[in-house]
Amino acid sequence: MRYRRFGKTEMLLSVFSLGAMRYMESAENAHQTIVRALEVGINHIETAQGYGKSEEFIGQALRNGLKDQREQFYLTTKISPTKDADAMRRQIEQSLKKLNVDYIDNFDIHGINLQEHLDLVTDPNGCMKAVREAIDQKMIGHVGFSTHAPLDIILATINTDLFESVNLHYYYFNQRNAPAVQLAHEKDMGVFIISPSDKGGMLYAPSEELAGVSYPFTPLYMCDRFLLSDPRVHTLSLGAANPSEIDSHQDAWDNIEPMSELEQAVLDCINRRYTLLESDRCSQCYECLPCPEDINIPEVLRLRNLAVGFDMVEFGKYRYKMFENAGHWFPGRKAIRCTDCGDCLPRCPEKLDIPKLLRDTHDRLDSGEGKRLWE
């Protein structure tokens, strides 16, 4: 396992962090997953108040034998922004109690996804007042934020200079947030990548086409290497559902060097798959927004890019069904809401027939309604 300085926090984190969203099957499964993570050298466990019983399971693991190992790992929990300091104060105390600790190394405001969330954290008498008090009282070591927001909100939040780190989406198949990674780097912030194996393309179970074009490597390995070869990226969430899933990343966690010639050639080969889209490829410029029907056109067409180019249909269905069902965590309405108003057409530099492509995406990917994992 390799380690990187997590920006100005000065914490030396393993390049994989144990994200604690998926091991909620039982307290025993959580315990064994944590044990395995520590065995392979992972030294950062990241959870959230909203992740079901995750905090409680970590607390039980600490009570049942891991208390002596507490100094071997950093612990992060996340709490959504609140309207006032008192509410945040109470929630911090609740999380510490569930975790069975009196101190957490790192604390994140969970889900600064909208301007109203940013307004809450920039209010001098709001929730951040309680966070600062908890830091003064040695209950919290460092403070960052997680986000599923549009790029402009992420950049604005980074520019508040209130935070030492950021948790965000950034993958080979979704590089929209590259400017945020760069800005965080310029401000010496820690950069934590959310769920690259799952949200980055369901890479534990890739399509045959994606697996083939990634040869002689796996898609999972190539995603890891794309991120870890970038020194601006410090740690990736490894959201293992059980101990056995941790070891699937072993080939990558000891290699944080620049991409080799062979690895770069494989990435180039992957990128050439987009030629299957011919003149229908969306370049993700976002010029088509805003949509009068609140369709997240670029994200819908990104999922179409992947479905056509790499047969990543199951991933596309998994993400597409979140539209209209996950609120600000995955905003936008389904493509079928398009009214053919044509508002987006003159703004598209590729001159795509966007209404036609939206309908095609819906036909390919619609499979009902979905929920966020911890719901």
PDB file of N, CA, C and O in Angstrom, residues 16-79:
ATOM      1  N   PHE A  16      -5.963   4.137  -0.972  1.00  0.00           N
ATOM      2  CA  PHE A  16      -7.346   3.684  -0.914  1.00  0.00           C
ATOM      3  C   PHE A  16      -7.872   3.890   0.497  1.00  0.00           C
ATOM      4  O   PHE A  16      -7.177   3.608   1.478  1.00  0.00           O
ATOM      5  N   SER A  17      -9.087   4.408   0.579  1.00  0.00           N
ATOM      6  CA  SER A  17      -9.778   4.578   1.850  1.00  0.00           C
ATOM      7  C   SER A  17     -10.946   3.603   1.899  1.00  0.00           C
ATOM      8  O   SER A  17     -11.572   3.325   0.862  1.00  0.00           O
ATOM      9  N   LEU A  18     -11.250   3.102   3.079  1.00  0.00           N
ATOM     10  CA  LEU A  18     -12.396   2.210   3.221  1.00  0.00           C
ATOM     11  C   LEU A  18     -13.655   3.056   3.349  1.00  0.00           C
ATOM     12  O   LEU A  18     -13.937   3.628   4.394  1.00  0.00           O
ATOM     13  N   GLY A  19     -14.402   3.159   2.250  1.00  0.00           N
ATOM     14  CA  GLY A  19     -15.693   3.830   2.288  1.00  0.00           C
ATOM     15  C   GLY A  19     -16.716   2.896   2.896  1.00  0.00           C
ATOM     16  O   GLY A  19     -16.886   1.755   2.457  1.00  0.00           O
ATOM     17  N   ALA A  20     -17.428   3.377   3.914  1.00  0.00           N
ATOM     18  CA  ALA A  20     -18.236   2.485   4.752  1.00  0.00           C
ATOM     19  C   ALA A  20     -19.721   2.526   4.418  1.00  0.00           C
ATOM     20  O   ALA A  20     -20.563   2.396   5.289  1.00  0.00           O
ATOM     21  N   MET A  21     -20.059   2.690   3.146  1.00  0.00           N
ATOM     22  CA  MET A  21     -21.470   2.737   2.761  1.00  0.00           C
ATOM     23  C   MET A  21     -22.039   1.359   2.470  1.00  0.00           C
ATOM     24  O   MET A  21     -23.213   1.097   2.685  1.00  0.00           O
ATOM     25  N   ARG A  22     -21.209   0.426   1.985  1.00  0.00           N
ATOM     26  CA  ARG A  22     -21.742  -0.810   1.407  1.00  0.00           C
ATOM     27  C   ARG A  22     -21.623  -2.039   2.296  1.00  0.00           C
ATOM     28  O   ARG A  22     -22.152  -3.096   1.957  1.00  0.00           O
ATOM     29  N   TYR A  23     -20.959  -1.940   3.450  1.00  0.00           N
ATOM     30  CA  TYR A  23     -20.774  -3.161   4.250  1.00  0.00           C
ATOM     31  C   TYR A  23     -21.805  -3.270   5.365  1.00  0.00           C
ATOM     32  O   TYR A  23     -21.559  -3.842   6.416  1.00  0.00           O
ATOM     33  N   MET A  24     -23.010  -2.776   5.126  1.00  0.00           N
ATOM     34  CA  MET A  24     -24.006  -2.682   6.195  1.00  0.00           C
ATOM     35  C   MET A  24     -24.865  -3.932   6.357  1.00  0.00           C
ATOM     36  O   MET A  24     -25.916  -3.902   6.983  1.00  0.00           O
ATOM     37  N   GLU A  25     -24.416  -5.037   5.805  1.00  0.00           N
ATOM     38  CA  GLU A  25     -25.166  -6.294   5.934  1.00  0.00           C
ATOM     39  C   GLU A  25     -25.332  -6.694   7.390  1.00  0.00           C
ATOM     40  O   GLU A  25     -26.389  -7.160   7.804  1.00  0.00           O
ATOM     41  N   SER A  26     -24.270  -6.513   8.163  1.00  0.00           N
ATOM     42  CA  SER A  26     -24.315  -6.862   9.589  1.00  0.00           C
ATOM     43  C   SER A  26     -23.113  -6.248  10.290  1.00  0.00           C
ATOM     44  O   SER A  26     -22.134  -5.863   9.640  1.00  0.00           O
ATOM     45  N   ALA A  27     -23.193  -6.184  11.617  1.00  0.00           N
ATOM     46  CA  ALA A  27     -22.068  -5.662  12.392  1.00  0.00           C
ATOM     47  C   ALA A  27     -20.844  -6.550  12.214  1.00  0.00           C
ATOM     48  O   ALA A  27     -19.707  -6.061  12.147  1.00  0.00           O
ATOM     49  N   GLU A  28     -21.051  -7.868  12.120  1.00  0.00           N
ATOM     50  CA  GLU A  28     -19.926  -8.784  11.967  1.00  0.00           C
ATOM     51  C   GLU A  28     -19.252  -8.597  10.609  1.00  0.00           C
ATOM     52  O   GLU A  28     -18.016  -8.605  10.507  1.00  0.00           O
ATOM     53  N   ASN A  29     -20.045  -8.424   9.557  1.00  0.00           N
ATOM     54  CA  ASN A  29     -19.467  -8.193   8.233  1.00  0.00           C
ATOM     55  C   ASN A  29     -18.672  -6.889   8.224  1.00  0.00           C
ATOM     56  O   ASN A  29     -17.581  -6.825   7.648  1.00  0.00           O
ATOM     57  N   ALA A  30     -19.210  -5.871   8.861  1.00  0.00           N
ATOM     58  CA  ALA A  30     -18.491  -4.596   8.944  1.00  0.00           C
ATOM     59  C   ALA A  30     -17.173  -4.774   9.680  1.00  0.00           C
ATOM     60  O   ALA A  30     -16.129  -4.267   9.248  1.00  0.00           O
ATOM     61  N   HIS A  31     -17.213  -5.500  10.794  1.00  0.00           N
ATOM     62  CA  HIS A  31     -16.003  -5.735  11.591  1.00  0.00           C
ATOM     63  C   HIS A  31     -14.931  -6.436  10.753  1.00  0.00           C
ATOM     64  O   HIS A  31     -13.765  -6.003  10.723  1.00  0.00           O
ATOM     65  N   GLN A  32     -15.314  -7.504  10.066  1.00  0.00           N
ATOM     66  CA  GLN A  32     -14.350  -8.269   9.293  1.00  0.00           C
ATOM     67  C   GLN A  32     -13.816  -7.465   8.103  1.00  0.00           C
ATOM     68  O   GLN A  32     -12.646  -7.591   7.725  1.00  0.00           O
ATOM     69  N   THR A  33     -14.661  -6.615   7.515  1.00  0.00           N
ATOM     70  CA  THR A  33     -14.215  -5.775   6.401  1.00  0.00           C
ATOM     71  C   THR A  33     -13.185  -4.760   6.879  1.00  0.00           C
ATOM     72  O   THR A  33     -12.172  -4.514   6.218  1.00  0.00           O
ATOM     73  N   ILE A  34     -13.440  -4.171   8.041  1.00  0.00           N
ATOM     74  CA  ILE A  34     -12.486  -3.223   8.622  1.00  0.00           C
ATOM     75  C   ILE A  34     -11.168  -3.925   8.934  1.00  0.00           C
ATOM     76  O   ILE A  34     -10.081  -3.406   8.644  1.00  0.00           O
ATOM     77  N   VAL A  35     -11.251  -5.114   9.529  1.00  0.00           N
ATOM     78  CA  VAL A  35     -10.040  -5.872   9.870  1.00  0.00           C
ATOM     79  C   VAL A  35      -9.202  -6.124   8.624  1.00  0.00           C
ATOM     80  O   VAL A  35      -7.977  -5.928   8.616  1.00  0.00           O
ATOM     81  N   ARG A  36      -9.856  -6.552   7.544  1.00  0.00           N
ATOM     82  CA  ARG A  36      -9.114  -6.844   6.320  1.00  0.00           C
ATOM     83  C   ARG A  36      -8.494  -5.576   5.743  1.00  0.00           C
ATOM     84  O   ARG A  36      -7.355  -5.583   5.262  1.00  0.00           O
ATOM     85  N   ALA A  37      -9.231  -4.480   5.800  1.00  0.00           N
ATOM     86  CA  ALA A  37      -8.690  -3.215   5.298  1.00  0.00           C
ATOM     87  C   ALA A  37      -7.423  -2.829   6.048  1.00  0.00           C
ATOM     88  O   ALA A  37      -6.421  -2.416   5.445  1.00  0.00           O
ATOM     89  N   LEU A  38      -7.445  -2.952   7.363  1.00  0.00           N
ATOM     90  CA  LEU A  38      -6.265  -2.621   8.159  1.00  0.00           C
ATOM     91  C   LEU A  38      -5.114  -3.574   7.852  1.00  0.00           C
ATOM     92  O   LEU A  38      -3.947  -3.164   7.811  1.00  0.00           O
ATOM     93  N   GLU A  39      -5.428  -4.848   7.612  1.00  0.00           N
ATOM     94  CA  GLU A  39      -4.387  -5.839   7.308  1.00  0.00           C
ATOM     95  C   GLU A  39      -3.619  -5.479   6.045  1.00  0.00           C
ATOM     96  O   GLU A  39      -2.401  -5.698   5.979  1.00  0.00           O
ATOM     97  N   VAL A  40      -4.303  -4.932   5.043  1.00  0.00           N
ATOM     98  CA  VAL A  40      -3.621  -4.633   3.773  1.00  0.00           C
ATOM     99  C   VAL A  40      -2.982  -3.255   3.779  1.00  0.00           C
ATOM    100  O   VAL A  40      -2.344  -2.870   2.794  1.00  0.00           O
ATOM    101  N   GLY A  41      -3.154  -2.501   4.856  1.00  0.00           N
ATOM    102  CA  GLY A  41      -2.486  -1.210   4.968  1.00  0.00           C
ATOM    103  C   GLY A  41      -3.375   0.002   4.788  1.00  0.00           C
ATOM    104  O   GLY A  41      -2.883   1.140   4.814  1.00  0.00           O
ATOM    105  N   ILE A  42      -4.675  -0.193   4.584  1.00  0.00           N
ATOM    106  CA  ILE A  42      -5.578   0.955   4.522  1.00  0.00           C
ATOM    107  C   ILE A  42      -5.628   1.614   5.898  1.00  0.00           C
ATOM    108  O   ILE A  42      -5.820   0.935   6.912  1.00  0.00           O
ATOM    109  N   ASN A  43      -5.440   2.928   5.927  1.00  0.00           N
ATOM    110  CA  ASN A  43      -5.396   3.613   7.225  1.00  0.00           C
ATOM    111  C   ASN A  43      -6.413   4.750   7.323  1.00  0.00           C
ATOM    112  O   ASN A  43      -6.249   5.661   8.131  1.00  0.00           O
ATOM    113  N   HIS A  44      -7.458   4.682   6.501  1.00  0.00           N
ATOM    114  CA  HIS A  44      -8.497   5.720   6.538  1.00  0.00           C
ATOM    115  C   HIS A  44      -9.859   5.062   6.350  1.00  0.00           C
ATOM    116  O   HIS A  44     -10.093   4.381   5.345  1.00  0.00           O
ATOM    117  N   ILE A  45     -10.748   5.249   7.319  1.00  0.00           N
ATOM    118  CA  ILE A  45     -12.122   4.761   7.240  1.00  0.00           C
ATOM    119  C   ILE A  45     -13.024   5.976   7.138  1.00  0.00           C
ATOM    120  O   ILE A  45     -12.934   6.901   7.945  1.00  0.00           O
ATOM    121  N   GLU A  46     -13.909   5.958   6.141  1.00  0.00           N
ATOM    122  CA  GLU A  46     -14.755   7.120   5.857  1.00  0.00           C
ATOM    123  C   GLU A  46     -16.211   6.697   5.857  1.00  0.00           C
ATOM    124  O   GLU A  46     -16.610   5.775   5.144  1.00  0.00           O
ATOM    125  N   THR A  47     -17.016   7.363   6.696  1.00  0.00           N
ATOM    126  CA  THR A  47     -18.429   7.032   6.799  1.00  0.00           C
ATOM    127  C   THR A  47     -19.242   8.315   6.799  1.00  0.00           C
ATOM    128  O   THR A  47     -18.748   9.381   6.473  1.00  0.00           O
ATOM    129  N   ALA A  48     -20.513   8.200   7.154  1.00  0.00           N
ATOM    130  CA  ALA A  48     -21.388   9.370   7.224  1.00  0.00           C
ATOM    131  C   ALA A  48     -22.551   9.058   8.147  1.00  0.00           C
ATOM    132  O   ALA A  48     -22.964   7.893   8.293  1.00  0.00           O
ATOM    133  N   GLN A  49     -23.095  10.108   8.713  1.00  0.00           N
ATOM    134  CA  GLN A  49     -24.243   9.929   9.594  1.00  0.00           C
ATOM    135  C   GLN A  49     -25.423   9.325   8.841  1.00  0.00           C
ATOM    136  O   GLN A  49     -26.227   8.595   9.405  1.00  0.00           O
ATOM    137  N   GLY A  50     -25.509   9.610   7.549  1.00  0.00           N
ATOM    138  CA  GLY A  50     -26.632   9.114   6.761  1.00  0.00           C
ATOM    139  C   GLY A  50     -26.465   7.723   6.208  1.00  0.00           C
ATOM    140  O   GLY A  50     -27.365   7.226   5.516  1.00  0.00           O
ATOM    141  N   TYR A  51     -25.365   7.042   6.471  1.00  0.00           N
ATOM    142  CA  TYR A  51     -25.126   5.714   5.913  1.00  0.00           C
ATOM    143  C   TYR A  51     -25.725   4.620   6.801  1.00  0.00           C
ATOM    144  O   TYR A  51     -25.016   3.718   7.292  1.00  0.00           O
ATOM    145  N   GLY A  52     -27.016   4.651   7.002  1.00  0.00           N
ATOM    146  CA  GLY A  52     -27.656   3.602   7.781  1.00  0.00           C
ATOM    147  C   GLY A  52     -27.019   3.405   9.148  1.00  0.00           C
ATOM    148  O   GLY A  52     -26.884   4.350   9.916  1.00  0.00           O
ATOM    149  N   LYS A  53     -26.598   2.180   9.435  1.00  0.00           N
ATOM    150  CA  LYS A  53     -25.992   1.845  10.724  1.00  0.00           C
ATOM    151  C   LYS A  53     -24.464   1.850  10.672  1.00  0.00           C
ATOM    152  O   LYS A  53     -23.813   1.316  11.580  1.00  0.00           O
ATOM    153  N   SER A  54     -23.900   2.462   9.656  1.00  0.00           N
ATOM    154  CA  SER A  54     -22.454   2.409   9.471  1.00  0.00           C
ATOM    155  C   SER A  54     -21.693   2.934  10.685  1.00  0.00           C
ATOM    156  O   SER A  54     -20.746   2.291  11.163  1.00  0.00           O
ATOM    157  N   GLU A  55     -22.065   4.101  11.186  1.00  0.00           N
ATOM    158  CA  GLU A  55     -21.367   4.645  12.355  1.00  0.00           C
ATOM    159  C   GLU A  55     -21.481   3.693  13.546  1.00  0.00           C
ATOM    160  O   GLU A  55     -20.497   3.469  14.278  1.00  0.00           O
ATOM    161  N   GLU A  56     -22.661   3.127  13.745  1.00  0.00           N
ATOM    162  CA  GLU A  56     -22.858   2.200  14.856  1.00  0.00           C
ATOM    163  C   GLU A  56     -21.988   0.960  14.700  1.00  0.00           C
ATOM    164  O   GLU A  56     -21.395   0.470  15.671  1.00  0.00           O
ATOM    165  N   PHE A  57     -21.903   0.436  13.482  1.00  0.00           N
ATOM    166  CA  PHE A  57     -21.100  -0.766  13.251  1.00  0.00           C
ATOM    167  C   PHE A  57     -19.617  -0.488  13.508  1.00  0.00           C
ATOM    168  O   PHE A  57     -18.899  -1.343  14.045  1.00  0.00           O
ATOM    169  N   ILE A  58     -19.151   0.693  13.107  1.00  0.00           N
ATOM    170  CA  ILE A  58     -17.760   1.051  13.390  1.00  0.00           C
ATOM    171  C   ILE A  58     -17.555   1.146  14.896  1.00  0.00           C
ATOM    172  O   ILE A  58     -16.545   0.661  15.438  1.00  0.00           O
ATOM    173  N   GLY A  59     -18.510   1.758  15.587  1.00  0.00           N
ATOM    174  CA  GLY A  59     -18.427   1.845  17.047  1.00  0.00           C
ATOM    175  C   GLY A  59     -18.388   0.481  17.707  1.00  0.00           C
ATOM    176  O   GLY A  59     -17.621   0.256  18.652  1.00  0.00           O
ATOM    177  N   GLN A  60     -19.199  -0.449  17.187  1.00  0.00           N
ATOM    178  CA  GLN A  60     -19.185  -1.801  17.742  1.00  0.00           C
ATOM    179  C   GLN A  60     -17.843  -2.483  17.490  1.00  0.00           C
ATOM    180  O   GLN A  60     -17.326  -3.203  18.357  1.00  0.00           O
ATOM    181  N   ALA A  61     -17.292  -2.278  16.299  1.00  0.00           N
ATOM    182  CA  ALA A  61     -15.991  -2.875  15.983  1.00  0.00           C
ATOM    183  C   ALA A  61     -14.917  -2.351  16.925  1.00  0.00           C
ATOM    184  O   ALA A  61     -14.037  -3.104  17.374  1.00  0.00           O
ATOM    185  N   LEU A  62     -14.982  -1.063  17.252  1.00  0.00           N
ATOM    186  CA  LEU A  62     -14.012  -0.495  18.192  1.00  0.00           C
ATOM    187  C   LEU A  62     -14.199  -1.077  19.587  1.00  0.00           C
ATOM    188  O   LEU A  62     -13.221  -1.341  20.298  1.00  0.00           O
ATOM    189  N   ARG A  63     -15.430  -1.313  19.981  1.00  0.00           N
ATOM    190  CA  ARG A  63     -15.672  -1.914  21.300  1.00  0.00           C
ATOM    191  C   ARG A  63     -15.240  -3.368  21.342  1.00  0.00           C
ATOM    192  O   ARG A  63     -14.820  -3.871  22.381  1.00  0.00           O
ATOM    193  N   ASN A  64     -15.345  -4.048  20.193  1.00  0.00           N
ATOM    194  CA  ASN A  64     -15.113  -5.497  20.160  1.00  0.00           C
ATOM    195  C   ASN A  64     -13.743  -5.876  19.629  1.00  0.00           C
ATOM    196  O   ASN A  64     -13.601  -6.772  18.804  1.00  0.00           O
ATOM    197  N   GLY A  65     -12.726  -5.166  20.075  1.00  0.00           N
ATOM    198  CA  GLY A  65     -11.373  -5.602  19.781  1.00  0.00           C
ATOM    199  C   GLY A  65     -10.513  -4.659  18.976  1.00  0.00           C
ATOM    200  O   GLY A  65      -9.301  -4.840  18.902  1.00  0.00           O
ATOM    201  N   LEU A  66     -11.111  -3.653  18.323  1.00  0.00           N
ATOM    202  CA  LEU A  66     -10.308  -2.759  17.492  1.00  0.00           C
ATOM    203  C   LEU A  66      -9.888  -1.481  18.203  1.00  0.00           C
ATOM    204  O   LEU A  66      -9.194  -0.657  17.626  1.00  0.00           O
ATOM    205  N   LYS A  67     -10.311  -1.333  19.461  1.00  0.00           N
ATOM    206  CA  LYS A  67      -9.968  -0.110  20.189  1.00  0.00           C
ATOM    207  C   LYS A  67      -8.459   0.069  20.273  1.00  0.00           C
ATOM    208  O   LYS A  67      -7.938   1.192  20.158  1.00  0.00           O
ATOM    209  N   ASP A  68      -7.737  -1.034  20.435  1.00  0.00           N
ATOM    210  CA  ASP A  68      -6.281  -0.961  20.551  1.00  0.00           C
ATOM    211  C   ASP A  68      -5.620  -0.547  19.234  1.00  0.00           C
ATOM    212  O   ASP A  68      -4.457  -0.138  19.229  1.00  0.00           O
ATOM    213  N   GLN A  69      -6.350  -0.674  18.134  1.00  0.00           N
ATOM    214  CA  GLN A  69      -5.808  -0.306  16.831  1.00  0.00           C
ATOM    215  C   GLN A  69      -6.249   1.080  16.385  1.00  0.00           C
ATOM    216  O   GLN A  69      -5.966   1.485  15.257  1.00  0.00           O
ATOM    217  N   ARG A  70      -6.925   1.808  17.255  1.00  0.00           N
ATOM    218  CA  ARG A  70      -7.471   3.118  16.868  1.00  0.00           C
ATOM    219  C   ARG A  70      -6.394   4.059  16.348  1.00  0.00           C
ATOM    220  O   ARG A  70      -6.642   4.859  15.437  1.00  0.00           O
ATOM    221  N   GLU A  71      -5.195   3.986  16.882  1.00  0.00           N
ATOM    222  CA  GLU A  71      -4.124   4.882  16.431  1.00  0.00           C
ATOM    223  C   GLU A  71      -3.552   4.476  15.078  1.00  0.00           C
ATOM    224  O   GLU A  71      -2.740   5.201  14.508  1.00  0.00           O
ATOM    225  N   GLN A  72      -3.994   3.354  14.542  1.00  0.00           N
ATOM    226  CA  GLN A  72      -3.474   2.884  13.258  1.00  0.00           C
ATOM    227  C   GLN A  72      -4.238   3.445  12.061  1.00  0.00           C
ATOM    228  O   GLN A  72      -3.815   3.258  10.920  1.00  0.00           O
ATOM    229  N   PHE A  73      -5.372   4.106  12.308  1.00  0.00           N
ATOM    230  CA  PHE A  73      -6.149   4.608  11.173  1.00  0.00           C
ATOM    231  C   PHE A  73      -6.791   5.958  11.488  1.00  0.00           C
ATOM    232  O   PHE A  73      -7.035   6.307  12.631  1.00  0.00           O
ATOM    233  N   TYR A  74      -7.013   6.695  10.416  1.00  0.00           N
ATOM    234  CA  TYR A  74      -7.747   7.963  10.493  1.00  0.00           C
ATOM    235  C   TYR A  74      -9.223   7.679  10.277  1.00  0.00           C
ATOM    236  O   TYR A  74      -9.596   6.777   9.525  1.00  0.00           O
ATOM    237  N   LEU A  75     -10.059   8.467  10.931  1.00  0.00           N
ATOM    238  CA  LEU A  75     -11.502   8.268  10.859  1.00  0.00           C
ATOM    239  C   LEU A  75     -12.179   9.558  10.407  1.00  0.00           C
ATOM    240  O   LEU A  75     -11.913  10.634  10.942  1.00  0.00           O
ATOM    241  N   THR A  76     -13.035   9.422   9.391  1.00  0.00           N
ATOM    242  CA  THR A  76     -13.830  10.541   8.876  1.00  0.00           C
ATOM    243  C   THR A  76     -15.303  10.206   8.984  1.00  0.00           C
ATOM    244  O   THR A  76     -15.699   9.078   8.665  1.00  0.00           O
ATOM    245  N   THR A  77     -16.107  11.158   9.426  1.00  0.00           N
ATOM    246  CA  THR A  77     -17.548  11.035   9.243  1.00  0.00           C
ATOM    247  C   THR A  77     -18.060  12.324   8.613  1.00  0.00           C
ATOM    248  O   THR A  77     -17.372  13.352   8.606  1.00  0.00           O
ATOM    249  N   LYS A  78     -19.279  12.229   8.061  1.00  0.00           N
ATOM    250  CA  LYS A  78     -19.853  13.344   7.325  1.00  0.00           C
ATOM    251  C   LYS A  78     -21.262  13.629   7.846  1.00  0.00           C
ATOM    252  O   LYS A  78     -22.023  12.684   8.117  1.00  0.00           O
ATOM    253  N   ILE A  79     -21.615  14.900   7.922  1.00  0.00           N
ATOM    254  CA  ILE A  79     -22.948  15.321   8.352  1.00  0.00           C
ATOM    255  C   ILE A  79     -23.435  16.402   7.393  1.00  0.00           C
ATOM    256  O   ILE A  79     -22.680  17.320   7.050  1.00  0.00           O
TER     257      ILE A  79
END
